[in-house]
CSV table of C-alpha atoms and ligand atoms in Angstrom, one decimal:
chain,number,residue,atom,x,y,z
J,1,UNK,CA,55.8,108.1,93.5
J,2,UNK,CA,55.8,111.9,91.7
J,3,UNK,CA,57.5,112.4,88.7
J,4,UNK,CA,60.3,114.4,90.3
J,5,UNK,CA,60.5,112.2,93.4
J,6,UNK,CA,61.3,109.6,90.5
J,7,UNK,CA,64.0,110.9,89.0
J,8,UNK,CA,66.0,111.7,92.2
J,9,UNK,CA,65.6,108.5,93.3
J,10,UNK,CA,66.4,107.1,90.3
J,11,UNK,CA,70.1,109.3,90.1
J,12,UNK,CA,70.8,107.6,93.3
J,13,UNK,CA,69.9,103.9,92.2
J,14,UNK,CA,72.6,105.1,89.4
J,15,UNK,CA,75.1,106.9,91.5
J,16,UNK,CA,75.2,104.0,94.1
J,17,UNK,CA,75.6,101.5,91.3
J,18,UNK,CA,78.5,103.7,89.1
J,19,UNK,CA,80.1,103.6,93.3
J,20,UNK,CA,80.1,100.0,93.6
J,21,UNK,CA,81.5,99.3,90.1
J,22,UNK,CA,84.7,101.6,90.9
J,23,UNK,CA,85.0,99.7,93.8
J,24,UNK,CA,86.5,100.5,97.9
J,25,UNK,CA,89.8,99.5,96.4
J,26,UNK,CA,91.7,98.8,93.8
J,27,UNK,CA,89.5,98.6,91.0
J,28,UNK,CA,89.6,101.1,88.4
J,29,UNK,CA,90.3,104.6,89.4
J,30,UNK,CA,92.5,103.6,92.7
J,31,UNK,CA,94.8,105.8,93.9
J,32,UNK,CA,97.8,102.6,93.7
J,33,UNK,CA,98.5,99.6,91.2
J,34,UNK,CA,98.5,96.9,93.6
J,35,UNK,CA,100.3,94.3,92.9
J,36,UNK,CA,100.7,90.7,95.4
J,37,UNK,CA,103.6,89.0,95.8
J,38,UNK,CA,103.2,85.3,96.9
J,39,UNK,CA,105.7,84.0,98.7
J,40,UNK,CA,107.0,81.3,101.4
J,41,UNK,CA,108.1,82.9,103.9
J,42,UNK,CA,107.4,80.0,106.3
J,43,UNK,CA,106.9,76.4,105.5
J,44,UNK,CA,109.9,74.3,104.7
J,45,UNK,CA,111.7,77.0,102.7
J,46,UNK,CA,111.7,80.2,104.2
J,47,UNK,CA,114.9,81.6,102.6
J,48,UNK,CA,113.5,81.2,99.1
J,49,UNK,CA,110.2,83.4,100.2
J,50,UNK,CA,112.3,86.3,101.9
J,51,UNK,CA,115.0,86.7,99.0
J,52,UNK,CA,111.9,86.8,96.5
J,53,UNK,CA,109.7,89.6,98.5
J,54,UNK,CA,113.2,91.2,99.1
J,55,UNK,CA,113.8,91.3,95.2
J,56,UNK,CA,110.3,92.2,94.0
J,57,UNK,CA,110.3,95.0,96.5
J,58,UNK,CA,113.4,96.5,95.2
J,59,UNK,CA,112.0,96.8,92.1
J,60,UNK,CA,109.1,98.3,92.9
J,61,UNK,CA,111.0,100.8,95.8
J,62,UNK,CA,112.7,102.1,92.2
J,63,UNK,CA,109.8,102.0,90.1
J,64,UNK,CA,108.0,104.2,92.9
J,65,UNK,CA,110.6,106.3,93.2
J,66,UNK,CA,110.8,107.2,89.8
J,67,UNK,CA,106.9,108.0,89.6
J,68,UNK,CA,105.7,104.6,89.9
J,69,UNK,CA,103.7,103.6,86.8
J,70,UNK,CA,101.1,104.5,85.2
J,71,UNK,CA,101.7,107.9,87.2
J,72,UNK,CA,100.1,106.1,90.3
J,73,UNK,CA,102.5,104.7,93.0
J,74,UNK,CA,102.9,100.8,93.2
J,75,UNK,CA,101.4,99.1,96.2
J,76,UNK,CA,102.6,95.7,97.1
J,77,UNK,CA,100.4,93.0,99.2
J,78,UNK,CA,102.3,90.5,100.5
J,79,UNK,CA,100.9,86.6,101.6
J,80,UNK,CA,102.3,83.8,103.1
J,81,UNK,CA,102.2,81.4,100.5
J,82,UNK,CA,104.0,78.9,102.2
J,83,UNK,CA,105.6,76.3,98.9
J,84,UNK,CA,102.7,74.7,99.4
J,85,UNK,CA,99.4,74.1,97.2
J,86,UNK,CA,96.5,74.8,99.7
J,87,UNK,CA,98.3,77.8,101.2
J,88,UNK,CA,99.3,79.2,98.1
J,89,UNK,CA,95.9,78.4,96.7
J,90,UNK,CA,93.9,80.4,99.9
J,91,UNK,CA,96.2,83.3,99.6
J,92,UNK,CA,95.8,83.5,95.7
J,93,UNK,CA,92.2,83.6,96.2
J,94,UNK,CA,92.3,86.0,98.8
J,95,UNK,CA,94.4,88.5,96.9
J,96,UNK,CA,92.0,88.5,93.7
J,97,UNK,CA,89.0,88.6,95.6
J,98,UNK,CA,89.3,90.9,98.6
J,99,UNK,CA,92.2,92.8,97.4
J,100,UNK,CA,91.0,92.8,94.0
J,101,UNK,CA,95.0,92.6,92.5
J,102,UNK,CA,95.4,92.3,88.6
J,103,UNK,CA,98.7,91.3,89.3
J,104,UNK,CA,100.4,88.4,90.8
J,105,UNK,CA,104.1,88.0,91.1
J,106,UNK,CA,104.9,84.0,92.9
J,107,UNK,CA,104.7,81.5,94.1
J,108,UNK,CA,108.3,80.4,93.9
J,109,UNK,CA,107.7,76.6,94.2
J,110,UNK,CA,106.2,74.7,91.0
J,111,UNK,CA,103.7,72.7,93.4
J,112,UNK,CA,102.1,76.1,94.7
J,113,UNK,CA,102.4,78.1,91.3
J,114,UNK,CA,100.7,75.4,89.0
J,115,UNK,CA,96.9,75.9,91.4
J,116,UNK,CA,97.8,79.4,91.6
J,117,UNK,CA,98.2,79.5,87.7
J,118,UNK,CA,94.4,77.9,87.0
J,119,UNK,CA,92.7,80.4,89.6
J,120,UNK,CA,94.9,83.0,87.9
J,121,UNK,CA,93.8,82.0,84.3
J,122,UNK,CA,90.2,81.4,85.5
J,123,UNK,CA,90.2,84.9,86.7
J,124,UNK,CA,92.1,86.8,84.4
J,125,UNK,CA,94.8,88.4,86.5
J,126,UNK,CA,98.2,88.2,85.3
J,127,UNK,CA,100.5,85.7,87.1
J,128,UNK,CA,104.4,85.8,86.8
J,129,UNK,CA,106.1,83.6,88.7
J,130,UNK,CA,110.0,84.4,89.0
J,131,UNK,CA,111.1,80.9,89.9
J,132,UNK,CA,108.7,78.1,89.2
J,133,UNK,CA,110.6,75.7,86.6
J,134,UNK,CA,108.1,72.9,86.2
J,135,UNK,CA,106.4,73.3,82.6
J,136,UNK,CA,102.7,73.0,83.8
J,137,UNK,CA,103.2,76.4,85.1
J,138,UNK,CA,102.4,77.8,81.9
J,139,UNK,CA,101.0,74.8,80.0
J,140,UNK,CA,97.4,73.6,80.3
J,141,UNK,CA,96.8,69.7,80.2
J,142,UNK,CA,96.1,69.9,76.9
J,143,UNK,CA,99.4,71.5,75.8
J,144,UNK,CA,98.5,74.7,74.9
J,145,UNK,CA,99.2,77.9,76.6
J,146,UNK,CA,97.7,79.6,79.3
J,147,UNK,CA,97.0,83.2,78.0
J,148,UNK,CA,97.3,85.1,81.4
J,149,UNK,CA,100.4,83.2,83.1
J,150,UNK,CA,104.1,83.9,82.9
J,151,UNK,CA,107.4,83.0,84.4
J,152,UNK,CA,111.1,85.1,84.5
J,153,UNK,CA,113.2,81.9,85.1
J,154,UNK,CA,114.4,78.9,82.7
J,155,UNK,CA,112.2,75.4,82.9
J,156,UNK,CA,113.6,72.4,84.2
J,157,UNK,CA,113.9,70.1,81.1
J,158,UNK,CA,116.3,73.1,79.9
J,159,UNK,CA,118.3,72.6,83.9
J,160,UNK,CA,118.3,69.1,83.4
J,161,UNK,CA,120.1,68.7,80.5
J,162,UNK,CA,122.5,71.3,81.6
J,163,UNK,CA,123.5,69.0,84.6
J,164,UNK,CA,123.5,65.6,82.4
J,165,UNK,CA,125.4,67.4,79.9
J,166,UNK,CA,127.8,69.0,82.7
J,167,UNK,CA,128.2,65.5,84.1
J,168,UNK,CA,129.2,63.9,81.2
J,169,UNK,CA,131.4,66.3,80.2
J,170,UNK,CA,133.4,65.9,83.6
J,171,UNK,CA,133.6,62.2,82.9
J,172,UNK,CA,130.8,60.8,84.8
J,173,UNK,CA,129.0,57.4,83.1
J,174,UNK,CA,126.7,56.3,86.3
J,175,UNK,CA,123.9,57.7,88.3
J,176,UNK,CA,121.6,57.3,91.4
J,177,UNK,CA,118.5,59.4,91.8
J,178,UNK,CA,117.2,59.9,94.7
J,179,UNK,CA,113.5,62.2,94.3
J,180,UNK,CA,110.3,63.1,96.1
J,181,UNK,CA,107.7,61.8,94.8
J,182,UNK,CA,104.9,64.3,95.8
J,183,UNK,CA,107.0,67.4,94.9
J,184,UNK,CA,106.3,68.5,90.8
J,185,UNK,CA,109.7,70.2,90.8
J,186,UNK,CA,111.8,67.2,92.2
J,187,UNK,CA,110.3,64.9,89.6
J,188,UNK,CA,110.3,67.1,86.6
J,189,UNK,CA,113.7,67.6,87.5
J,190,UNK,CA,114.6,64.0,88.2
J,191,UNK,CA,112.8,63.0,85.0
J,192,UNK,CA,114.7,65.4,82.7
J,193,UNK,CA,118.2,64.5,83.8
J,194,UNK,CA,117.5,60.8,83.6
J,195,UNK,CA,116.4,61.6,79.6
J,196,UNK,CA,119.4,63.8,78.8
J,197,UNK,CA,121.9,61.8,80.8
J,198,UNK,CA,120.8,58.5,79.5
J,199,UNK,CA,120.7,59.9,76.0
J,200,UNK,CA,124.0,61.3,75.8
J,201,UNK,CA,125.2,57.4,76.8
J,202,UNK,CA,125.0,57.9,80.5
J,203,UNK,CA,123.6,54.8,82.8
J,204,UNK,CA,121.3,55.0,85.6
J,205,UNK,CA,121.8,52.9,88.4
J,206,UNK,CA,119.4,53.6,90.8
J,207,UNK,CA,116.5,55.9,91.1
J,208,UNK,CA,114.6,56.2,94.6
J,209,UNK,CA,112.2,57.6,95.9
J,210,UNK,CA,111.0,59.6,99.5
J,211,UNK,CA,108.8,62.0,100.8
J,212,UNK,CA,109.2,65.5,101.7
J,213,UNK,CA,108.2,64.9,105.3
J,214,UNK,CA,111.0,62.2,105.8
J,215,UNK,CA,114.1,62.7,107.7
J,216,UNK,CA,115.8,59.8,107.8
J,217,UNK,CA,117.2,58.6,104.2
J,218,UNK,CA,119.5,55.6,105.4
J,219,UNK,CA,118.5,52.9,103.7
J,220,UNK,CA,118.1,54.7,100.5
J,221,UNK,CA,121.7,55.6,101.1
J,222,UNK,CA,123.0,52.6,101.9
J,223,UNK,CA,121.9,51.4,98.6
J,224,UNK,CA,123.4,54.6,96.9
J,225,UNK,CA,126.6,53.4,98.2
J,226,UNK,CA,126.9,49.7,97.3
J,227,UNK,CA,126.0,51.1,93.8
J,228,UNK,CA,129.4,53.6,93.7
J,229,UNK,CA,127.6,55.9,91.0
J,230,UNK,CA,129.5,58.3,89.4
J,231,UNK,CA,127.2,61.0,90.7
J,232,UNK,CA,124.0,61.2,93.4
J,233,UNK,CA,121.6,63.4,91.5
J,234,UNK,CA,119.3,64.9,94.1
J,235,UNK,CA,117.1,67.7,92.6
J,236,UNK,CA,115.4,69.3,95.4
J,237,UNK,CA,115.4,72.0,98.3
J,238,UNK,CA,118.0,73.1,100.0
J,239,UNK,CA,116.2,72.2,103.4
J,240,UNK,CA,116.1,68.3,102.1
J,241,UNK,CA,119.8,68.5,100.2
J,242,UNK,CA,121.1,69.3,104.2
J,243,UNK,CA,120.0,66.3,105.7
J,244,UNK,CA,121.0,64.4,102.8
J,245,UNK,CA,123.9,65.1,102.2
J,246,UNK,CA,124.9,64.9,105.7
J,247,UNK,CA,124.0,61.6,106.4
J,248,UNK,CA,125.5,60.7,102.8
J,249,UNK,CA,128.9,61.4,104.2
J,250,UNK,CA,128.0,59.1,107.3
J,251,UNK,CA,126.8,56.2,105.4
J,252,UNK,CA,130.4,56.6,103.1
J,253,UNK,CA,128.8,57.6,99.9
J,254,UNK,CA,131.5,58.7,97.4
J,255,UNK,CA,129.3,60.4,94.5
J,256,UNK,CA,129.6,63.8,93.8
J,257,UNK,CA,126.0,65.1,94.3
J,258,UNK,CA,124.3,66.9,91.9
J,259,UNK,CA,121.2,69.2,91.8
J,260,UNK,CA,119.4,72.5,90.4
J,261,UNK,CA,118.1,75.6,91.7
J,262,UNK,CA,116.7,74.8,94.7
J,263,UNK,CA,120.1,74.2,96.1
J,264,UNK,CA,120.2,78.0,96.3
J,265,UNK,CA,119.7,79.3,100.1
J,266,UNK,CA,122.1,81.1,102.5
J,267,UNK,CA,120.7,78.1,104.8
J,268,UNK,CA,122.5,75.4,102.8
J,269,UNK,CA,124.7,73.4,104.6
J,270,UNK,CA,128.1,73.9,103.0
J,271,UNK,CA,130.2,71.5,105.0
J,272,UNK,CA,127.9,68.8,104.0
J,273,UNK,CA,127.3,69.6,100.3
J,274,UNK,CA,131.0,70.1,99.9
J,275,UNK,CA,132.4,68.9,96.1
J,276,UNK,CA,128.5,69.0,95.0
J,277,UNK,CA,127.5,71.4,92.0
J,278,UNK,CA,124.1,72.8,91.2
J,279,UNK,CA,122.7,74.4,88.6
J,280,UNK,CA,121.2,78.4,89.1
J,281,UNK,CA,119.5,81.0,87.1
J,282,UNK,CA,122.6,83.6,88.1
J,283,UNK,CA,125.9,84.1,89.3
J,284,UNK,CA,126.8,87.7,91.6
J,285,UNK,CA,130.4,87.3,90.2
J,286,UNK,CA,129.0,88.2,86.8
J,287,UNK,CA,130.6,91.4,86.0
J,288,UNK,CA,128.0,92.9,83.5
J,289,UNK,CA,127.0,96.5,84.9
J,290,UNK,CA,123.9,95.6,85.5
J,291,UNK,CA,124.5,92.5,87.9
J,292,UNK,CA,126.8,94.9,89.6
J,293,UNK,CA,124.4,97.7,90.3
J,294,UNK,CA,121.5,95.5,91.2
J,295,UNK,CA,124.2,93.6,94.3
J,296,UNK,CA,125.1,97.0,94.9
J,297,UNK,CA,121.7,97.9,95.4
J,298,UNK,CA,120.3,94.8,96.8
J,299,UNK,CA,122.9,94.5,99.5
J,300,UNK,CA,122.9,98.4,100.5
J,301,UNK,CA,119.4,98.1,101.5
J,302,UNK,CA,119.1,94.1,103.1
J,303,UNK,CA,121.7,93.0,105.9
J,304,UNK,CA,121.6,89.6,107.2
J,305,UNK,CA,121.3,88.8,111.3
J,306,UNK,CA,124.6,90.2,112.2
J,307,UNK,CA,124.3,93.2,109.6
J,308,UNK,CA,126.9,91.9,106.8
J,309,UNK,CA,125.4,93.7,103.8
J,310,UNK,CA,123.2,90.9,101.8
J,311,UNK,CA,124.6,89.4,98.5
J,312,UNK,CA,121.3,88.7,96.5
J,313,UNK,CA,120.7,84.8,95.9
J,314,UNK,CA,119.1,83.4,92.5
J,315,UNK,CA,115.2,83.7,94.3
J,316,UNK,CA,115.6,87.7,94.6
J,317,UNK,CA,117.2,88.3,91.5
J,318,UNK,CA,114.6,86.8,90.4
J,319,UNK,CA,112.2,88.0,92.0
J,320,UNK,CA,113.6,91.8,90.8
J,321,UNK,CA,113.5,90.8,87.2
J,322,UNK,CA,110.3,89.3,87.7
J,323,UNK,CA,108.8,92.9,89.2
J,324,UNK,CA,110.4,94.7,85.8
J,325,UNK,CA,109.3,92.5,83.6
J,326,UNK,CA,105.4,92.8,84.7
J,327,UNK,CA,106.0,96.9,85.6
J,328,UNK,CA,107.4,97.2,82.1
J,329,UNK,CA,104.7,95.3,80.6
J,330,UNK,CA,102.1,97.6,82.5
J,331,UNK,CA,103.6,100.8,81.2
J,332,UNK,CA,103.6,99.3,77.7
J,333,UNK,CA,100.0,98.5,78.0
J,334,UNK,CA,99.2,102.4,78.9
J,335,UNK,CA,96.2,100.7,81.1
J,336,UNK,CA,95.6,99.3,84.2
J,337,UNK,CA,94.1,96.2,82.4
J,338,UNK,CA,95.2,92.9,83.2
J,339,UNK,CA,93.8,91.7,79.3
J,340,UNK,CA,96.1,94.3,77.4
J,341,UNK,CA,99.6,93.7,80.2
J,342,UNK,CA,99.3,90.1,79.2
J,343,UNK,CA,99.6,90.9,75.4
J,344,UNK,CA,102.3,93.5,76.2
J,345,UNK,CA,104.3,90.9,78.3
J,346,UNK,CA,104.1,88.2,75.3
J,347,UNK,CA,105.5,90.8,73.4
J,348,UNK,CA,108.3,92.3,76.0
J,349,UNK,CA,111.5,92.4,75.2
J,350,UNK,CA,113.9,93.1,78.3
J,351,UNK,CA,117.2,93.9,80.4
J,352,UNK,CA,116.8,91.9,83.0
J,353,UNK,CA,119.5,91.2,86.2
J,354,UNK,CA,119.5,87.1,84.9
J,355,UNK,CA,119.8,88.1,81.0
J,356,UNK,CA,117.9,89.9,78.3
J,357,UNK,CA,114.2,88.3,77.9
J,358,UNK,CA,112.0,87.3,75.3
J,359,UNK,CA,109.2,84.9,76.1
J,360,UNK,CA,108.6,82.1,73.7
J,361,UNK,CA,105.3,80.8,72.8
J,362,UNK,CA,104.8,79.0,76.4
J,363,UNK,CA,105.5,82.3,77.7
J,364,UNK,CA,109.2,81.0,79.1
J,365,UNK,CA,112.2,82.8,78.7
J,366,UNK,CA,115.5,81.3,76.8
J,367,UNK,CA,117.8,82.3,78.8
J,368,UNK,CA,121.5,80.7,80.0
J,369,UNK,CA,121.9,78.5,83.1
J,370,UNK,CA,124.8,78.8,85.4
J,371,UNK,CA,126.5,76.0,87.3
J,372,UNK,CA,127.8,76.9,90.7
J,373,UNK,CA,130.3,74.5,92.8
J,374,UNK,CA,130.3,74.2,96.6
J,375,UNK,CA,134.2,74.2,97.6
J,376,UNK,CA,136.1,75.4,100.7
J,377,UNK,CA,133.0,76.5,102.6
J,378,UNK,CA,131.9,78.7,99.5
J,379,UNK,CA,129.2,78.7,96.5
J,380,UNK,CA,131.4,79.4,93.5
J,381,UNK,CA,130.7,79.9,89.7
J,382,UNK,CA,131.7,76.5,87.6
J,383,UNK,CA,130.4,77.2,84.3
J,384,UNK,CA,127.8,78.7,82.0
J,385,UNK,CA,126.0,76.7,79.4
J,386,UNK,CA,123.6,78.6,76.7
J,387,UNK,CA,120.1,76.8,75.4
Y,1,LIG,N1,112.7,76.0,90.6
Y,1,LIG,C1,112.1,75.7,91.9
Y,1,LIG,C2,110.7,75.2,91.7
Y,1,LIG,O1,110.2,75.3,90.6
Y,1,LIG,C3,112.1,76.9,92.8
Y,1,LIG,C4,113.4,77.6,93.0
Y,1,LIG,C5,114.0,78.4,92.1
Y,1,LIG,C6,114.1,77.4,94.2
Y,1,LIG,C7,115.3,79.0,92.3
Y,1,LIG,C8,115.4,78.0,94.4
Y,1,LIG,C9,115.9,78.8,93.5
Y,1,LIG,O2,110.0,74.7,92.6
């Protein structure tokens, strides 16, 4: 090879390499900020995974329209993340590596966000997930914290004593748990109100458990009845809660049933979950301006199936404050960088629709819980209870 026929070749080995390292998409020097959003919207739970994408696309409909951030517009990848671990896992893989996101926003259930959260922390892209209340979420086995991984809602030791302590307060002394086993959210949830209720001199009478693929509950409920507890706690989705509670009512069970968030779904069965209470991140009757303007918002631009204006549930409030919190936290960094948004989040202070946020060291927010009643055909604020 000449000299000269050298150095052109060599400028192209180095053009073709300084190509590559910016990437086809998303990498540094993209037009967007992409950012996925990992959500169920099929699988057991559908609502949960539309009012989340709904949320998080508000947000980032305002963001864009006020410039976006970073001055580049926000582009928003959404998967089918389906509650559920090998989904959520295949998606979370396929959004780092052929999409090449720094930013994830999801999953919304605790068993899909906790495998999400290690590929996330492996890989170094920033994970917030706007609903996941199990504590692993954040934690690593060992305790510690994982640096790159972040949640906009309460945790479910904090829900758990809210219910005990709303229990006991309305003069309840026994309770039956009923819990699936193979879902982290159900048993965190399950074991945290056991602790608080027992240890403010409540009794447990029965605890039993199912799976989330069962349908019929009649034996467990038969025992549930002999034991007349004070209250049926039943801490999971809103797809399980309707077929339990309806055949509750058939087998002559006269607890009040309790749960948490994942009660929350335009799809819960009211009729059947009459006189039950649940606890929830956020109530649309709270008048501060800012809950106002986000339902005003929220509900101009969704309609349901016969185009009634949407009133936004827990999941896409959520899922709203969630897409602030990690578009604030980019803007704060100055950079596209998922290493510098994830010290800018720790460090976040915020507005948000379900309260203002700071995170603590396990990168959870302290925030209040509300408890909503089911009376008359309609979900209505009980009470609010502060950490
Ligand atoms: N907290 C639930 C979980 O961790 C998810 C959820 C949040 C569902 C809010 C409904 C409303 O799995």
């Amino acid at each position: 090879m000449t000299k000269r026929l050298f150095v052109v070749f060599s400028f192209l080995v180095i053009a073709s390499m300084l190509l590559a390292a910016c990437g086809p998409s998303g990498a540094a020097g993209g037009d967007t900020i992409k950012v996925a959003i990992l959500a169920p919207l099929s699988g057991p739970v559908p609502t949960f995974g539309v009012s989340t994408r709904d949320g998080i696309l508000l947000a980032i409909e305002e963001w864009n329209a006020k410039g976006g951030v970073l001055g580049k517009q926000i582009e928003a990848i959404v998967a089918d993340s389906q509650c559920t671990a090998d989904p959520a896992v295949n998606a979370a893989n396929k959004v780092i590596d052929q999409d090449q996101v720094h930013y994830i926003i999801g999953e919304v259930c605790s068993s899909a966000s906790i495998p999400v959260s290690e590929i996330a922390e492996q890989k170094g892209v920033v994970q917030i997930s706007p609903t996941s209340t199990n504590p692993s979420v954040t934690l690593n086995p060992d305790g510690s914290t994982k640096q790159y991984i972040f949640r906009a809602c309460f945790i479910d030791p904090f829900q758990g004593l809210v219910m005990a302590k709303f229990a006991l307060s309305q003069g309840k002394k026994t309770a039956f748990i009923m819990y699936d086993k193979g879902n982290d959210y159900v048993l965190g949830l399950a074991e945290a109100f056991k602790e608080s209720f027992t240890s403010g001199g409540g009794t447990i009478v029965g605890e039993e458990a199912y799976t989330g693929q069962d349908t019929d509950f009649s034996s467990i409920l038969t025992k549930v009845a002999e034991s007349k507890a004070d209250v049926l706690f039943l801490p999971d989705y809103y797809n399980i809660v309707n077929l339990v509670a309806t055949q509750a009512k058939e087998r002559g069970v006269t607890s009040t049933i309790m749960g948490g968030d994942g009660w929350d779904s335009s799809d819960l069965d009211l009729a059947a979950a009459d006189g039950g209470f649940f606890s929830n991140h956020y109530s649309a009757e709270d008048t501060r301006p800012i809950v106002q303007d986000f339902v005003k918002n929220y509900s101009a631009k969704y309609k349901d199936e016969n185009g009634n204006p949407k009133i936004p549930d827990a999941l896409a409030t959520l899922g709203y404050d969630a897409a602030n919190l990690l578009l604030a936290a980019i803007e704060k960094a100055g950079v596209d960088d998922p290493a510098a948004v994830k010290d800018a989040l720790a460090a976040l202070q915020y507005d948000a629709v379900s309260g203002t946020i700071t995170f603590d060291a396990q990168h959870n927010p302290i925030k209040s819980a509300a408890i909503m009643q089911i009376k008359d055909g309609k979900v209505v604020f009980a009470d609010s209870i502060a950490p």
